[in-house]
Amino acid sequence: MAKAYCPNCDAAVIKDNPRVGAMITCRACDTELEIISISPFEVDFPLDYGDDEEEWDENWEEDEEDFDDDEEEEEEEEEPY
């Protein structure tokens, strides 16, 4: 039996015959976890490569546009000495 600790609540997570990449749920906080290592046994929050990646890219572009707008406003506000 392998034992690790939940990164969300620090409760012990125990699994018989763990497999790397398998998903388990912490019994204490119901957080979905991914087994990332067997020796030593370690779990972590799962990486989500689904549709969220495209959404993240769109949000990133929006944030860059907002940043560019802020820089332009600062340049306009500066007065020469």
PDB file of C-alpha atoms in Angstrom:
ATOM      1  CA  MET A   1       0.000   0.000   0.000  1.00  0.00           C
ATOM      2  CA  ALA A   2       1.375   3.412  -1.002  1.00  0.00           C
ATOM      3  CA  LYS A   3       0.814   6.595   0.992  1.00  0.00           C
ATOM      4  CA  ALA A   4       1.085  10.252  -0.057  1.00  0.00           C
ATOM      5  CA  TYR A   5      -0.491  13.502   1.078  1.00  0.00           C
ATOM      6  CA  CYS A   6      -3.160  15.559  -0.645  1.00  0.00           C
ATOM      7  CA  PRO A   7      -1.724  18.883  -1.884  1.00  0.00           C
ATOM      8  CA  ASN A   8      -5.071  20.542  -1.133  1.00  0.00           C
ATOM      9  CA  CYS A   9      -5.758  19.474   2.467  1.00  0.00           C
ATOM     10  CA  ASP A  10      -2.666  17.462   3.546  1.00  0.00           C
ATOM     11  CA  ALA A  11      -4.758  14.385   4.354  1.00  0.00           C
ATOM     12  CA  ALA A  12      -3.145  10.999   3.796  1.00  0.00           C
ATOM     13  CA  VAL A  13      -3.977   9.445   0.422  1.00  0.00           C
ATOM     14  CA  ILE A  14      -3.537   5.674   0.333  1.00  0.00           C
ATOM     15  CA  LYS A  15      -3.666   3.527  -2.808  1.00  0.00           C
ATOM     16  CA  ASP A  16      -3.079  -0.164  -3.482  1.00  0.00           C
ATOM     17  CA  ASN A  17      -1.068  -0.775  -6.661  1.00  0.00           C
ATOM     18  CA  PRO A  18      -0.786   2.846  -7.865  1.00  0.00           C
ATOM     19  CA  ARG A  19      -0.177   3.547 -11.573  1.00  0.00           C
ATOM     20  CA  VAL A  20       1.380   6.737 -12.921  1.00  0.00           C
ATOM     21  CA  GLY A  21      -1.276   8.835 -14.610  1.00  0.00           C
ATOM     22  CA  ALA A  22      -4.179   7.244 -12.739  1.00  0.00           C
ATOM     23  CA  MET A  23      -6.725   9.591 -11.206  1.00  0.00           C
ATOM     24  CA  ILE A  24      -7.834   9.236  -7.583  1.00  0.00           C
ATOM     25  CA  THR A  25      -9.978  11.342  -5.264  1.00  0.00           C
ATOM     26  CA  CYS A  26      -8.953  12.549  -1.832  1.00  0.00           C
ATOM     27  CA  ARG A  27     -11.466  11.160   0.642  1.00  0.00           C
ATOM     28  CA  ALA A  28     -11.081  14.142   2.970  1.00  0.00           C
ATOM     29  CA  CYS A  29     -11.713  17.022   0.536  1.00  0.00           C
ATOM     30  CA  ASP A  30     -12.986  15.312  -2.668  1.00  0.00           C
ATOM     31  CA  THR A  31     -10.172  16.855  -4.744  1.00  0.00           C
ATOM     32  CA  GLU A  32      -9.350  14.941  -7.910  1.00  0.00           C
ATOM     33  CA  LEU A  33      -5.656  14.026  -7.948  1.00  0.00           C
ATOM     34  CA  GLU A  34      -3.288  12.474 -10.447  1.00  0.00           C
ATOM     35  CA  ILE A  35      -0.643   9.942  -9.483  1.00  0.00           C
ATOM     36  CA  ILE A  36       2.589  11.505 -10.749  1.00  0.00           C
ATOM     37  CA  SER A  37       5.113   9.095  -9.266  1.00  0.00           C
ATOM     38  CA  ILE A  38       5.127   5.579  -7.851  1.00  0.00           C
ATOM     39  CA  SER A  39       8.533   5.508  -6.172  1.00  0.00           C
ATOM     40  CA  PRO A  40       8.181   7.613  -4.125  1.00  0.00           C
ATOM     41  CA  PHE A  41       4.393   7.640  -4.279  1.00  0.00           C
ATOM     42  CA  GLU A  42       3.293  11.197  -5.107  1.00  0.00           C
ATOM     43  CA  VAL A  43       0.039  12.817  -6.150  1.00  0.00           C
ATOM     44  CA  ASP A  44      -0.674  16.303  -7.473  1.00  0.00           C
ATOM     45  CA  PHE A  45      -3.421  18.337  -9.083  1.00  0.00           C
ATOM     46  CA  PRO A  46      -4.053  16.966 -12.585  1.00  0.00           C
ATOM     47  CA  LEU A  47      -2.867  18.870 -15.616  1.00  0.00           C
ATOM     48  CA  ASP A  48      -5.808  19.689 -17.840  1.00  0.00           C
ATOM     49  CA  TYR A  49      -4.884  19.801 -21.508  1.00  0.00           C
ATOM     50  CA  GLY A  50      -8.482  19.801 -22.730  1.00  0.00           C
ATOM     51  CA  ASP A  51     -10.433  22.663 -24.262  1.00  0.00           C
ATOM     52  CA  ASP A  52      -9.221  25.016 -21.527  1.00  0.00           C
ATOM     53  CA  GLU A  53      -5.910  25.473 -23.365  1.00  0.00           C
ATOM     54  CA  GLU A  54      -7.652  27.296 -26.219  1.00  0.00           C
ATOM     55  CA  GLU A  55      -9.602  29.419 -23.730  1.00  0.00           C
ATOM     56  CA  TRP A  56      -6.355  30.231 -21.908  1.00  0.00           C
ATOM     57  CA  ASP A  57      -4.774  31.379 -25.187  1.00  0.00           C
ATOM     58  CA  GLU A  58      -7.724  33.698 -25.831  1.00  0.00           C
ATOM     59  CA  ASN A  59      -7.515  35.136 -22.312  1.00  0.00           C
ATOM     60  CA  TRP A  60      -3.769  35.620 -22.726  1.00  0.00           C
ATOM     61  CA  GLU A  61      -4.310  37.628 -25.910  1.00  0.00           C
ATOM     62  CA  GLU A  62      -6.942  39.779 -24.182  1.00  0.00           C
ATOM     63  CA  ASP A  63      -4.576  40.424 -21.265  1.00  0.00           C
ATOM     64  CA  GLU A  64      -1.800  41.458 -23.667  1.00  0.00           C
ATOM     65  CA  GLU A  65      -4.163  43.895 -25.383  1.00  0.00           C
ATOM     66  CA  ASP A  66      -5.125  45.390 -22.014  1.00  0.00           C
ATOM     67  CA  PHE A  67      -1.450  45.721 -21.104  1.00  0.00           C
ATOM     68  CA  ASP A  68      -0.676  47.478 -24.388  1.00  0.00           C
ATOM     69  CA  ASP A  69      -3.567  49.910 -23.787  1.00  0.00           C
ATOM     70  CA  ASP A  70      -2.220  50.722 -20.298  1.00  0.00           C
ATOM     71  CA  GLU A  71       1.241  51.486 -21.683  1.00  0.00           C
ATOM     72  CA  GLU A  72      -0.221  53.865 -24.279  1.00  0.00           C
ATOM     73  CA  GLU A  73      -2.186  55.712 -21.584  1.00  0.00           C
ATOM     74  CA  GLU A  74       0.946  56.095 -19.436  1.00  0.00           C
ATOM     75  CA  GLU A  75       2.900  57.514 -22.368  1.00  0.00           C
ATOM     76  CA  GLU A  76       0.162  60.075 -23.028  1.00  0.00           C
ATOM     77  CA  GLU A  77       0.080  61.147 -19.360  1.00  0.00           C
ATOM     78  CA  GLU A  78       3.827  61.815 -19.110  1.00  0.00           C
ATOM     79  CA  GLU A  79       4.725  65.490 -19.326  1.00  0.00           C
ATOM     80  CA  PRO A  80       8.175  66.683 -20.376  1.00  0.00           C
ATOM     81  CA  TYR A  81      10.230  68.524 -17.775  1.00  0.00           C
TER      82      TYR A  81
END
